[in-house]
Each structure stands twice: as structure tokens, then as C-alpha cells.
């Protein structure tokens, strides 16, 4: 189903690549204001292309890109390839060491209704427009989105492991504590095998919905401008994606907890608990730090921290049928759907997914300790602690054609910006090696 192609990647030159940690950056939607300011101080950091600033940010990015290409800061690989990308990491508090194995390539920018690339969350139009405008101006992709395919035989990992014996780039430790390693596969027969495997599979978009939709918007604009003359093989038909095997056990999805920044003026702690009682069993706990462990693996169970008190709450199964949102059964079964419907709608009166997405009274926080601290400092009234979403749930929702509540998944670790760049400029179409693969994708 999915058509993938090799690419001639752009990378920092050899001298700069020796200190690649100084030039990579977090993705545009996870980089904090403090991180941005520190990264901007390095005139060669990739953030100047991915999150440009100034009166005309996209023009600033284009001028910076042209300067770096002309001066040799960035150089393009001579031959197209598929790039092996491994991320080595540990989770906080766990001794286990993980290695997430994947590869970066170009994938055709499929419309959602083609059901080849599947989404699991909605996007914000402003963020999509931001990414589309930057792509239209620079025709340059600074980071790969993250897609998942499923291969129980793990065939491609053999080729990836072999490529990793000769890495091109390696970070010591990126901003999130992961070690990133890049290698390349340029053997034509092996690349064809990658294409054959993906041609039989759908791809679930794990991370990067705004960047992917930005590519869709740009592709659609170019098709419209072509007025029926487009061949479908132009470089702007493709999108930079990092693909990992959803069958692997090194795919981690971290929970994103809900902070209630405010409650109705008349709602004190006792009244909040009273309103929860018709829907949830509410049990006090001795130590708030135990909440994640207490709810682990239990369906529709949450931790509640309010006024220095902690509780385990769990939906009464007999009330689940009241969940009447117009969505699929797969979405209704999710913990976060239950939380949003029975707490945000039934208890707090924020009715419907659209109103909840726009409501400023909820914050999404991944760090459990931060949740407790912000309640203690009075920055939030209450924290709802949640379990992580499973890969099986993500797949079920995607195949149902629906989307999850906002901020349902946090795939960890994130890919980094500046490790590998991709051009979709018109002149990329002139590479004969790439055209060979396009003409004979199977």
C-alpha cells in the first residue's frame, strides 16, 4: 500500500558532524521557550531552519538555507539511500535499556481518505498552516515525522543492523536523554526489498500530524497550480518519514496527565468528590506518589490529586453506556475518552470534544511529579493521573477511522531535528538513480 522512495539526504558537513550535538534540535512542537533561546545563540543550529524567527520567519529560513548550502555548511549525499536511524534510551526509574530501530525515507504524501497513512489525532489549523508555509517557501524538510508499520517477521531489521556497523552520525545524548545514530543503505537490491515490504502495508502516523498535513497542503497546492499536468512523480509528492516496526517491544508510549487549572468557584474538594461519586468509585490513598502504580493496568482507573489529598477513582462499569459521543466503540473504550466524558463533560459541564479542545482550563503534562507540584503550588486545582495508551489501542482506533482525545499519545523518544534534511525542490527530480526507483518501485 505505502510507496516509499530513497532520498539524497542533506547533512551537516564532516567537520560539523563531528560535533553534531551542537546542531540538532527538538521538534518544533516540543521545544520549550528556554530551549529555543539557548539554541538560537548557535548561528548554525538547525532551529534556524525548523523554527525560524523574525518579521518574516519563512523568508529568514530560506535565506539561511541558501547560505548554508552555498557555503558548504550543509552538503547533499551523492547517491540516494534509505537511512537507518536508531535511538538508544532508558525510561526514568527503569534499568532496562531500549533501542528503537527504524529508517528514514520519502513516503508518498497520501490523503487521509486513501487509508494508506492513518491518523489517530486531530490537528490545529494554525500549526498546519505554519508548517505548510515554511515548506512552500524552503521546499526543505528539517525533521522526519514518525510512522509505524507492522512486520511480525522483522525482516528489515537485519539490513538495518548491518548498516549500523558503519554509522554516519551519532549524538552523545540528545535533549531527552537518547543517543541517536544514523547510517545509510544505498544497495539497490536492498532498497527494493524495503519498498516491497512497505508496499503491502499501511502506515500509522505516530507523531508529526501537523508536519504531515503541511506536506499534504503543499502537495495539493502544487497539484492545483500544475492544472492537470502533474505526473505524480514530482519531488513535492513526497514526505520525509521515520518508519519503525509496530511489532517491536521497544516502542514506548508515555502517558500524558490532565491538570485542571481551575474549577467552578462553588466547587470545593468535597463537592468535586460528590460529583464524581455517581460515576466513579472513589478510594483515598495514603501516598500520592503511589498513584501511577495503583492504577497501572486497570481499565478506566485514574489517580486524583487535589488539596494535598490523593484518591484512586475508577469508572463504575454500569455507567459506561451513558457515553454517547458520536464516535467508534474503539474510542469509547479508551481511558482518556472516559475521563473526558465523565469528568470534563458530566462533572465540570464542558460539553463535547470541540468545546474541550478549546477550553483553557486543562493542561497536558507528562511528568507525574510536576503534576503534584503544580497542585501544591496553587498553579492548578487538581491533577488526574492516567495510564499510558497501548499500541494495540492506537491501532484499533486508527483502523476504526476515528481519532483519539487530544494529547492521548506521547511516543518516546522523539526524533530530532537537524540530523537529516530532505529537499523536495523541483531540481531533485533530475537524479537518475532516484528516477530508476520511481519507474520500478517493485
CSV table of C-alpha atoms in Angstrom, one decimal:
chain,number,residue,atom,x,y,z
A,1,UNK,CA,0.0,0.0,0.0
A,2,UNK,CA,2.6,2.5,1.0
A,3,UNK,CA,5.1,3.8,-1.6
A,4,UNK,CA,8.4,4.7,-0.2
A,5,UNK,CA,11.5,6.1,-2.1
A,6,UNK,CA,15.2,6.6,-1.2
A,7,UNK,CA,16.4,10.2,-1.0
A,8,UNK,CA,19.6,12.2,-1.3
A,9,UNK,CA,19.8,13.5,2.2
A,10,UNK,CA,21.3,16.8,3.2
A,11,UNK,CA,23.6,16.7,6.3
A,12,UNK,CA,26.0,18.9,8.1
A,13,UNK,CA,29.5,18.7,6.6
A,14,UNK,CA,32.0,16.3,8.1
A,15,UNK,CA,33.7,18.8,10.3
A,16,UNK,CA,30.5,20.0,11.9
A,17,UNK,CA,29.0,16.5,12.1
A,18,UNK,CA,31.9,15.5,14.4
A,19,UNK,CA,30.1,17.7,17.0
A,20,UNK,CA,26.5,17.0,15.8
A,21,UNK,CA,25.1,17.5,19.3
A,22,UNK,CA,25.6,21.3,18.9
A,23,UNK,CA,23.4,21.5,15.8
A,24,UNK,CA,20.5,19.2,16.4
A,25,UNK,CA,17.3,20.5,18.0
A,26,UNK,CA,13.9,19.3,19.4
A,27,UNK,CA,10.9,19.2,17.1
A,28,UNK,CA,9.0,22.5,16.6
A,29,UNK,CA,6.1,21.5,18.8
A,30,UNK,CA,8.0,20.2,21.8
A,31,UNK,CA,10.9,22.7,22.1
A,32,UNK,CA,10.4,25.0,25.1
A,33,UNK,CA,10.9,28.7,25.0
A,34,UNK,CA,14.0,28.3,27.2
A,35,UNK,CA,15.5,25.7,24.9
A,36,UNK,CA,14.8,27.8,21.9
A,37,UNK,CA,16.7,30.8,23.2
A,38,UNK,CA,19.7,28.7,24.0
A,39,UNK,CA,19.7,27.0,20.6
A,40,UNK,CA,19.2,30.3,18.7
A,41,UNK,CA,22.5,31.5,20.2
A,42,UNK,CA,24.3,29.0,18.0
A,43,UNK,CA,24.2,30.5,14.5
A,44,UNK,CA,24.5,27.1,12.8
A,45,UNK,CA,21.9,25.2,14.9
A,46,UNK,CA,19.1,23.6,12.9
A,47,UNK,CA,16.4,25.5,14.8
A,48,UNK,CA,17.1,28.4,12.5
A,49,UNK,CA,15.5,26.3,9.7
A,50,UNK,CA,12.8,24.5,11.7
A,51,UNK,CA,11.6,27.3,13.9
A,52,UNK,CA,12.8,30.5,12.2
A,53,UNK,CA,12.1,33.8,13.7
A,54,UNK,CA,12.0,37.5,12.6
A,55,UNK,CA,9.4,39.7,10.9
A,56,UNK,CA,9.2,37.2,8.0
A,57,UNK,CA,10.3,33.8,9.5
A,58,UNK,CA,9.9,31.7,6.4
A,59,UNK,CA,12.0,34.2,4.3
A,60,UNK,CA,14.6,34.1,7.1
A,61,UNK,CA,14.7,30.3,6.9
A,62,UNK,CA,15.1,30.4,3.1
A,63,UNK,CA,17.9,32.8,3.2
A,64,UNK,CA,19.7,30.8,5.9
A,65,UNK,CA,19.2,27.6,4.0
A,66,UNK,CA,20.7,29.1,0.8
A,67,UNK,CA,23.7,30.5,2.7
A,68,UNK,CA,24.4,27.1,4.4
A,69,UNK,CA,24.1,25.3,1.1
A,70,UNK,CA,26.3,27.8,-0.8
A,71,UNK,CA,29.0,27.8,2.0
A,72,UNK,CA,29.0,24.1,2.5
A,73,UNK,CA,27.6,24.0,6.0
A,74,UNK,CA,25.1,21.5,4.6
A,75,UNK,CA,26.1,19.0,1.9
A,76,UNK,CA,24.0,16.6,-0.1
A,77,UNK,CA,24.9,12.9,-0.3
A,78,UNK,CA,25.9,11.8,-3.8
A,79,UNK,CA,23.6,8.8,-4.0
A,80,UNK,CA,20.1,8.3,-2.8
A,81,UNK,CA,19.6,5.9,0.1
A,82,UNK,CA,17.4,4.8,2.9
A,83,UNK,CA,18.8,6.0,6.2
A,84,UNK,CA,18.9,3.6,9.2
A,85,UNK,CA,18.1,5.6,12.4
A,86,UNK,CA,18.4,4.0,15.9
A,87,UNK,CA,17.6,5.7,19.2
A,88,UNK,CA,19.1,4.2,22.4
A,89,UNK,CA,17.3,5.2,25.6
A,90,UNK,CA,16.2,4.3,29.1
A,91,UNK,CA,13.0,5.3,30.9
A,92,UNK,CA,13.3,7.2,34.2
A,93,UNK,CA,13.5,4.8,37.1
A,94,UNK,CA,14.0,1.7,34.9
A,95,UNK,CA,17.3,-0.2,34.4
A,96,UNK,CA,16.2,-1.6,31.1
A,97,UNK,CA,18.0,-0.3,28.0
A,98,UNK,CA,16.0,0.2,24.8
A,99,UNK,CA,16.9,0.5,21.2
A,100,UNK,CA,14.2,1.7,18.8
A,101,UNK,CA,15.2,0.7,15.3
A,102,UNK,CA,13.8,2.4,12.2
A,103,UNK,CA,14.7,4.0,8.9
A,104,UNK,CA,14.1,7.4,7.2
A,105,UNK,CA,12.9,7.6,3.7
A,106,UNK,CA,10.5,9.5,1.5
A,107,UNK,CA,6.9,8.3,1.5
A,108,UNK,CA,4.2,9.5,-0.8
A,109,UNK,CA,2.0,12.2,0.9
A,110,UNK,CA,-1.3,10.3,0.9
A,111,UNK,CA,-4.6,12.0,1.6
A,112,UNK,CA,-6.2,10.6,4.7
A,113,UNK,CA,-9.2,9.2,2.7
A,114,UNK,CA,-6.8,6.9,0.8
A,115,UNK,CA,-6.4,4.9,4.0
A,116,UNK,CA,-2.7,4.3,3.5
A,117,UNK,CA,-1.3,6.7,6.1
A,118,UNK,CA,-3.7,6.6,9.1
A,119,UNK,CA,-4.0,9.2,11.8
A,120,UNK,CA,-5.1,9.0,15.4
A,121,UNK,CA,-5.4,12.6,16.4
A,122,UNK,CA,-6.8,15.9,15.1
A,123,UNK,CA,-4.7,18.9,14.2
A,124,UNK,CA,-4.8,22.6,14.8
A,125,UNK,CA,-5.2,24.6,11.6
A,126,UNK,CA,-2.8,27.3,12.7
A,127,UNK,CA,0.0,24.8,13.2
A,128,UNK,CA,-0.7,23.1,9.9
A,129,UNK,CA,-0.6,26.4,8.1
A,130,UNK,CA,2.7,27.3,9.8
A,131,UNK,CA,4.3,24.1,8.6
A,132,UNK,CA,2.8,24.4,5.1
A,133,UNK,CA,4.1,27.9,4.7
A,134,UNK,CA,7.6,27.0,5.8
A,135,UNK,CA,7.7,24.1,3.4
A,136,UNK,CA,6.3,26.1,0.5
A,137,UNK,CA,9.0,28.7,0.9
A,138,UNK,CA,12.0,26.5,1.5
A,139,UNK,CA,11.0,23.2,-0.1
A,140,UNK,CA,13.1,21.6,2.6
A,141,UNK,CA,12.2,19.2,5.4
A,142,UNK,CA,14.2,19.5,8.6
A,143,UNK,CA,12.9,16.6,10.6
A,144,UNK,CA,11.1,13.3,9.9
A,145,UNK,CA,7.7,12.5,11.1
A,146,UNK,CA,7.2,9.1,12.8
A,147,UNK,CA,5.2,6.4,11.2
A,148,UNK,CA,4.5,2.8,12.2
A,149,UNK,CA,4.3,-0.3,10.0
A,150,UNK,CA,3.8,-3.8,11.3
A,151,UNK,CA,6.1,-6.7,10.3
A,152,UNK,CA,6.0,-9.7,12.7
A,153,UNK,CA,8.9,-11.3,10.8
A,154,UNK,CA,11.2,-8.4,11.5
A,155,UNK,CA,12.8,-8.8,8.1
A,156,UNK,CA,14.1,-5.3,7.6
A,157,UNK,CA,15.9,-5.1,10.9
A,158,UNK,CA,18.6,-7.4,9.5
A,159,UNK,CA,19.5,-4.9,6.9
A,160,UNK,CA,19.3,-2.0,9.4
A,161,UNK,CA,21.6,-3.8,11.8
A,162,UNK,CA,24.2,-4.4,9.1
A,163,UNK,CA,24.1,-0.7,8.1
A,164,UNK,CA,24.6,0.4,11.7
A,165,UNK,CA,28.1,-1.3,11.6
A,166,UNK,CA,29.2,1.9,9.7
A,167,UNK,CA,27.4,4.9,11.2
A,168,UNK,CA,27.4,8.3,9.6
A,169,UNK,CA,26.4,10.3,12.7
A,170,UNK,CA,26.0,9.8,16.4
A,171,UNK,CA,24.9,12.0,19.2
A,172,UNK,CA,26.3,11.6,22.7
A,173,UNK,CA,23.0,12.4,24.3
A,174,UNK,CA,20.2,14.5,22.9
A,175,UNK,CA,17.9,16.8,24.8
A,176,UNK,CA,15.7,14.0,26.0
A,177,UNK,CA,18.5,11.7,27.1
A,178,UNK,CA,18.5,9.4,24.0
A,179,UNK,CA,21.6,8.5,21.9
A,180,UNK,CA,20.8,8.9,18.2
A,181,UNK,CA,22.7,7.0,15.5
A,182,UNK,CA,22.3,7.4,11.7
A,183,UNK,CA,23.6,5.1,8.9
A,184,UNK,CA,22.7,4.7,5.2
A,185,UNK,CA,21.7,1.9,2.9
A,186,UNK,CA,22.5,2.5,-0.8
A,187,UNK,CA,22.4,-1.0,-2.1
A,188,UNK,CA,19.7,-1.1,-4.9
A,189,UNK,CA,18.5,-4.6,-4.2
A,190,UNK,CA,18.1,-4.0,-0.5
A,191,UNK,CA,16.2,-0.7,-1.1
A,192,UNK,CA,13.9,-2.5,-3.4
A,193,UNK,CA,13.2,-5.1,-0.7
A,194,UNK,CA,12.2,-2.2,1.7
A,195,UNK,CA,9.8,-1.0,-1.0
A,196,UNK,CA,8.3,-4.4,-1.4
A,197,UNK,CA,7.7,-4.9,2.3
A,198,UNK,CA,6.1,-1.4,2.7
A,199,UNK,CA,4.0,-1.8,-0.5
A,200,UNK,CA,2.0,-4.4,1.4
A,201,UNK,CA,1.3,-2.3,4.5
A,202,UNK,CA,-0.5,0.6,5.9
A,203,UNK,CA,1.4,3.2,8.0
A,204,UNK,CA,0.0,4.6,11.2
A,205,UNK,CA,1.2,8.2,11.8
A,206,UNK,CA,2.6,8.1,15.4
A,207,UNK,CA,4.0,11.6,15.6
A,208,UNK,CA,4.0,14.7,13.4
A,209,UNK,CA,0.4,15.1,12.3
A,210,UNK,CA,0.9,18.9,11.7
A,211,UNK,CA,4.0,18.4,9.6
A,212,UNK,CA,2.4,15.7,7.6
A,213,UNK,CA,-0.7,17.8,6.9
A,214,UNK,CA,1.6,20.6,6.0
A,215,UNK,CA,3.1,18.3,3.3
A,216,UNK,CA,-0.4,17.4,2.1
A,217,UNK,CA,-1.4,21.1,1.9
A,218,UNK,CA,1.7,21.9,-0.1
A,219,UNK,CA,1.3,18.9,-2.4
A,220,UNK,CA,-2.4,19.9,-3.1
A,221,UNK,CA,-1.3,23.5,-3.8
A,222,UNK,CA,1.3,22.3,-6.3
A,223,UNK,CA,-1.2,19.9,-8.0
A,224,UNK,CA,-3.7,22.8,-8.4
A,225,UNK,CA,-1.0,25.0,-9.9
A,226,UNK,CA,0.0,22.2,-12.3
A,227,UNK,CA,-3.5,22.3,-13.8
A,228,UNK,CA,-3.6,18.6,-14.7
A,229,UNK,CA,0.0,18.5,-16.0
A,230,UNK,CA,1.5,16.8,-12.9
A,231,UNK,CA,2.9,13.3,-13.3
A,232,UNK,CA,2.7,12.3,-9.7
A,233,UNK,CA,6.4,11.8,-9.6
A,234,UNK,CA,7.4,15.3,-8.8
A,235,UNK,CA,9.5,15.6,-5.6
A,236,UNK,CA,6.8,17.6,-3.8
A,237,UNK,CA,4.6,14.5,-3.8
A,238,UNK,CA,6.8,13.0,-1.1
A,239,UNK,CA,7.3,13.5,2.6
A,240,UNK,CA,10.2,12.7,5.0
A,241,UNK,CA,9.2,10.0,7.4
A,242,UNK,CA,10.9,7.8,10.1
A,243,UNK,CA,9.4,4.3,10.0
A,244,UNK,CA,9.5,1.9,12.9
A,245,UNK,CA,8.1,-1.6,13.3
A,246,UNK,CA,4.9,-1.5,15.5
A,247,UNK,CA,5.5,-5.2,16.4
A,248,UNK,CA,8.7,-4.3,18.3
A,249,UNK,CA,8.8,-4.1,22.1
A,250,UNK,CA,11.0,-1.0,22.1
A,251,UNK,CA,8.1,1.2,21.1
A,252,UNK,CA,7.2,3.3,24.1
A,253,UNK,CA,4.1,5.4,24.6
A,254,UNK,CA,4.2,7.6,27.7
A,255,UNK,CA,1.1,8.9,29.5
A,256,UNK,CA,0.0,12.5,29.4
A,257,UNK,CA,-1.8,13.5,32.6
A,258,UNK,CA,-4.5,16.1,32.9
A,259,UNK,CA,-4.2,19.2,35.1
A,260,UNK,CA,-7.3,21.2,35.9
A,261,UNK,CA,-6.1,24.7,36.1
A,262,UNK,CA,-9.4,26.0,37.5
A,263,UNK,CA,-12.7,24.7,38.8
A,264,UNK,CA,-16.0,26.4,39.1
A,265,UNK,CA,-15.9,28.8,42.0
A,266,UNK,CA,-18.5,26.9,44.0
A,267,UNK,CA,-16.7,23.6,43.6
A,268,UNK,CA,-14.5,22.7,46.6
A,269,UNK,CA,-12.8,19.4,47.1
A,270,UNK,CA,-15.8,17.8,48.9
A,271,UNK,CA,-18.2,18.9,46.2
A,272,UNK,CA,-15.9,17.6,43.4
A,273,UNK,CA,-15.8,14.2,45.1
A,274,UNK,CA,-19.6,14.2,45.5
A,275,UNK,CA,-20.0,15.0,41.8
A,276,UNK,CA,-17.6,12.2,40.8
A,277,UNK,CA,-19.3,9.6,43.1
A,278,UNK,CA,-22.3,8.7,40.7
A,279,UNK,CA,-19.8,7.7,38.0
A,280,UNK,CA,-16.7,6.5,39.9
A,281,UNK,CA,-15.7,4.6,42.9
A,282,UNK,CA,-13.6,7.0,44.9
A,283,UNK,CA,-11.0,5.5,47.3
A,284,UNK,CA,-8.5,7.6,49.3
A,285,UNK,CA,-4.8,6.5,49.2
A,286,UNK,CA,-2.1,7.0,51.7
A,287,UNK,CA,0.6,8.4,49.4
A,288,UNK,CA,0.1,10.4,46.2
A,289,UNK,CA,3.5,9.1,44.9
A,290,UNK,CA,1.9,5.6,44.6
A,291,UNK,CA,-0.9,6.7,42.3
A,292,UNK,CA,0.8,5.5,39.0
A,293,UNK,CA,1.4,2.1,40.4
A,294,UNK,CA,-2.0,1.8,41.9
A,295,UNK,CA,-3.8,2.4,38.6
A,296,UNK,CA,-1.4,0.5,36.3
A,297,UNK,CA,-3.1,-2.0,34.1
A,298,UNK,CA,-6.6,-1.2,35.4
A,299,UNK,CA,-9.2,-0.2,32.8
A,300,UNK,CA,-10.9,3.2,33.4
A,301,UNK,CA,-8.8,3.8,36.6
A,302,UNK,CA,-7.3,7.2,37.4
A,303,UNK,CA,-5.4,8.9,40.1
A,304,UNK,CA,-6.8,12.1,41.5
A,305,UNK,CA,-4.7,14.6,43.5
A,306,UNK,CA,-6.5,17.6,45.0
A,307,UNK,CA,-5.9,19.8,48.1
A,308,UNK,CA,-3.0,17.6,49.2
A,309,UNK,CA,-5.2,14.5,49.1
A,310,UNK,CA,-4.9,11.6,46.7
A,311,UNK,CA,-7.5,9.2,45.5
A,312,UNK,CA,-7.9,6.2,43.2
A,313,UNK,CA,-11.0,6.6,41.1
A,314,UNK,CA,-12.4,4.0,38.7
A,315,UNK,CA,-15.4,4.2,36.5
A,316,UNK,CA,-18.5,2.2,37.5
A,317,UNK,CA,-18.9,-0.3,34.6
A,318,UNK,CA,-22.7,0.1,34.6
A,319,UNK,CA,-22.5,3.8,33.7
A,320,UNK,CA,-20.2,3.4,30.6
A,321,UNK,CA,-23.3,3.1,28.4
A,322,UNK,CA,-24.0,6.8,29.1
A,323,UNK,CA,-21.0,7.7,26.9
A,324,UNK,CA,-23.0,8.9,23.9
A,325,UNK,CA,-20.4,10.8,21.9
A,326,UNK,CA,-20.6,10.2,18.1
A,327,UNK,CA,-17.5,8.1,17.8
A,328,UNK,CA,-16.5,4.5,17.4
A,329,UNK,CA,-16.6,1.8,20.1
A,330,UNK,CA,-12.8,1.6,20.0
A,331,UNK,CA,-12.6,5.3,21.0
A,332,UNK,CA,-15.3,4.9,23.7
A,333,UNK,CA,-13.3,2.1,25.3
A,334,UNK,CA,-10.3,4.4,25.9
A,335,UNK,CA,-9.4,5.6,29.4
A,336,UNK,CA,-9.0,9.1,28.1
A,337,UNK,CA,-12.4,9.2,26.4
A,338,UNK,CA,-13.9,8.0,29.7
A,339,UNK,CA,-12.0,10.8,31.6
A,340,UNK,CA,-13.0,13.5,29.2
A,341,UNK,CA,-16.7,12.5,29.0
A,342,UNK,CA,-17.4,11.7,32.7
A,343,UNK,CA,-15.1,14.3,34.3
A,344,UNK,CA,-14.9,17.2,31.8
A,345,UNK,CA,-18.4,16.9,30.5
A,346,UNK,CA,-20.5,15.3,33.2
A,347,UNK,CA,-18.8,16.7,36.3
A,348,UNK,CA,-17.5,20.1,35.0
A,349,UNK,CA,-20.0,20.8,32.3
A,350,UNK,CA,-17.6,21.3,29.4
A,351,UNK,CA,-19.8,19.6,26.8
A,352,UNK,CA,-18.4,17.8,23.8
A,353,UNK,CA,-14.9,17.2,22.3
A,354,UNK,CA,-14.8,20.5,20.4
A,355,UNK,CA,-15.5,22.6,23.5
A,356,UNK,CA,-13.0,20.6,25.5
A,357,UNK,CA,-10.2,21.1,22.9
A,358,UNK,CA,-10.8,24.9,23.1
A,359,UNK,CA,-11.2,25.0,26.9
A,360,UNK,CA,-8.2,26.8,28.5
A,361,UNK,CA,-8.9,25.2,31.9
A,362,UNK,CA,-7.0,22.0,31.2
A,363,UNK,CA,-3.3,21.5,30.8
A,364,UNK,CA,-1.5,18.4,29.5
A,365,UNK,CA,1.6,17.4,31.5
A,366,UNK,CA,3.7,14.3,31.0
A,367,UNK,CA,5.8,14.5,34.2
A,368,UNK,CA,3.9,13.0,37.2
A,369,UNK,CA,5.9,14.8,39.8
A,370,UNK,CA,5.3,18.1,38.1
A,371,UNK,CA,1.6,17.5,38.3
A,372,UNK,CA,1.7,17.1,42.1
A,373,UNK,CA,4.0,20.1,42.5
A,374,UNK,CA,1.8,22.4,40.4
A,375,UNK,CA,-1.3,21.5,42.5
A,376,UNK,CA,0.7,22.0,45.7
A,377,UNK,CA,1.9,25.5,44.5
A,378,UNK,CA,-1.6,26.5,43.6
A,379,UNK,CA,-1.0,26.7,39.9
A,380,UNK,CA,-3.7,24.0,39.3
A,381,UNK,CA,-6.7,22.9,41.3
A,382,UNK,CA,-6.5,19.2,40.6
A,383,UNK,CA,-4.5,16.6,38.7
A,384,UNK,CA,-5.8,13.4,37.0
A,385,UNK,CA,-3.2,10.8,36.6
A,386,UNK,CA,-3.7,8.4,33.7
A,387,UNK,CA,-2.3,5.2,32.3
A,388,UNK,CA,-0.4,5.0,29.0
A,389,UNK,CA,-2.2,4.2,25.8
A,390,UNK,CA,-1.2,0.9,24.4
A,391,UNK,CA,-0.1,0.2,20.8
A,392,UNK,CA,-3.0,-2.1,20.4
A,393,UNK,CA,-5.4,0.7,21.3
A,394,UNK,CA,-3.7,3.1,18.8
A,395,UNK,CA,-4.0,0.5,16.0
A,396,UNK,CA,-7.6,-0.3,16.9
A,397,UNK,CA,-8.6,3.4,16.8
A,398,UNK,CA,-6.8,4.1,13.6
A,399,UNK,CA,-8.4,1.2,11.8
A,400,UNK,CA,-11.8,2.3,13.1
A,401,UNK,CA,-11.4,5.6,11.2
A,402,UNK,CA,-11.8,7.7,14.3
A,403,UNK,CA,-9.4,9.9,16.3
A,404,UNK,CA,-8.4,9.9,20.0
A,405,UNK,CA,-8.9,12.7,22.5
A,406,UNK,CA,-6.3,15.4,22.3
A,407,UNK,CA,-2.8,14.6,23.7
A,408,UNK,CA,-3.5,10.9,24.0
A,409,UNK,CA,-0.1,9.6,23.0
A,410,UNK,CA,3.4,10.6,23.5
A,411,UNK,CA,5.7,8.3,21.6
A,412,UNK,CA,9.1,8.3,23.2
A,413,UNK,CA,11.7,9.3,22.3
A,414,UNK,CA,11.0,11.9,19.7
A,415,UNK,CA,13.0,12.1,16.6
A,416,UNK,CA,15.4,15.1,16.5
A,417,UNK,CA,15.6,18.0,14.0
A,418,UNK,CA,18.8,18.6,12.1
A,419,UNK,CA,20.1,15.0,11.9
A,420,UNK,CA,19.0,14.5,8.3
A,421,UNK,CA,17.4,17.1,5.9
A,422,UNK,CA,15.4,16.4,2.8
A,423,UNK,CA,14.8,18.6,-0.2
A,424,UNK,CA,11.6,18.3,-2.3
A,425,UNK,CA,12.7,21.1,-4.7
A,426,UNK,CA,12.0,20.6,-8.4
A,427,UNK,CA,15.6,20.1,-9.3
A,428,UNK,CA,15.7,16.9,-7.2
A,429,UNK,CA,13.7,15.2,-10.0
A,430,UNK,CA,16.8,15.2,-12.2
A,431,UNK,CA,18.6,12.4,-10.3
A,432,UNK,CA,18.7,9.4,-12.5
A,433,UNK,CA,19.2,6.9,-9.6
A,434,UNK,CA,16.1,8.1,-7.9
A,435,UNK,CA,14.1,8.0,-11.1
A,436,UNK,CA,15.1,4.4,-11.5
A,437,UNK,CA,13.4,3.5,-8.3
A,438,UNK,CA,10.3,5.6,-9.2
A,439,UNK,CA,10.0,3.9,-12.5
A,440,UNK,CA,10.3,0.4,-11.0
A,441,UNK,CA,9.1,0.7,-7.4
A,442,UNK,CA,8.5,-3.1,-7.2
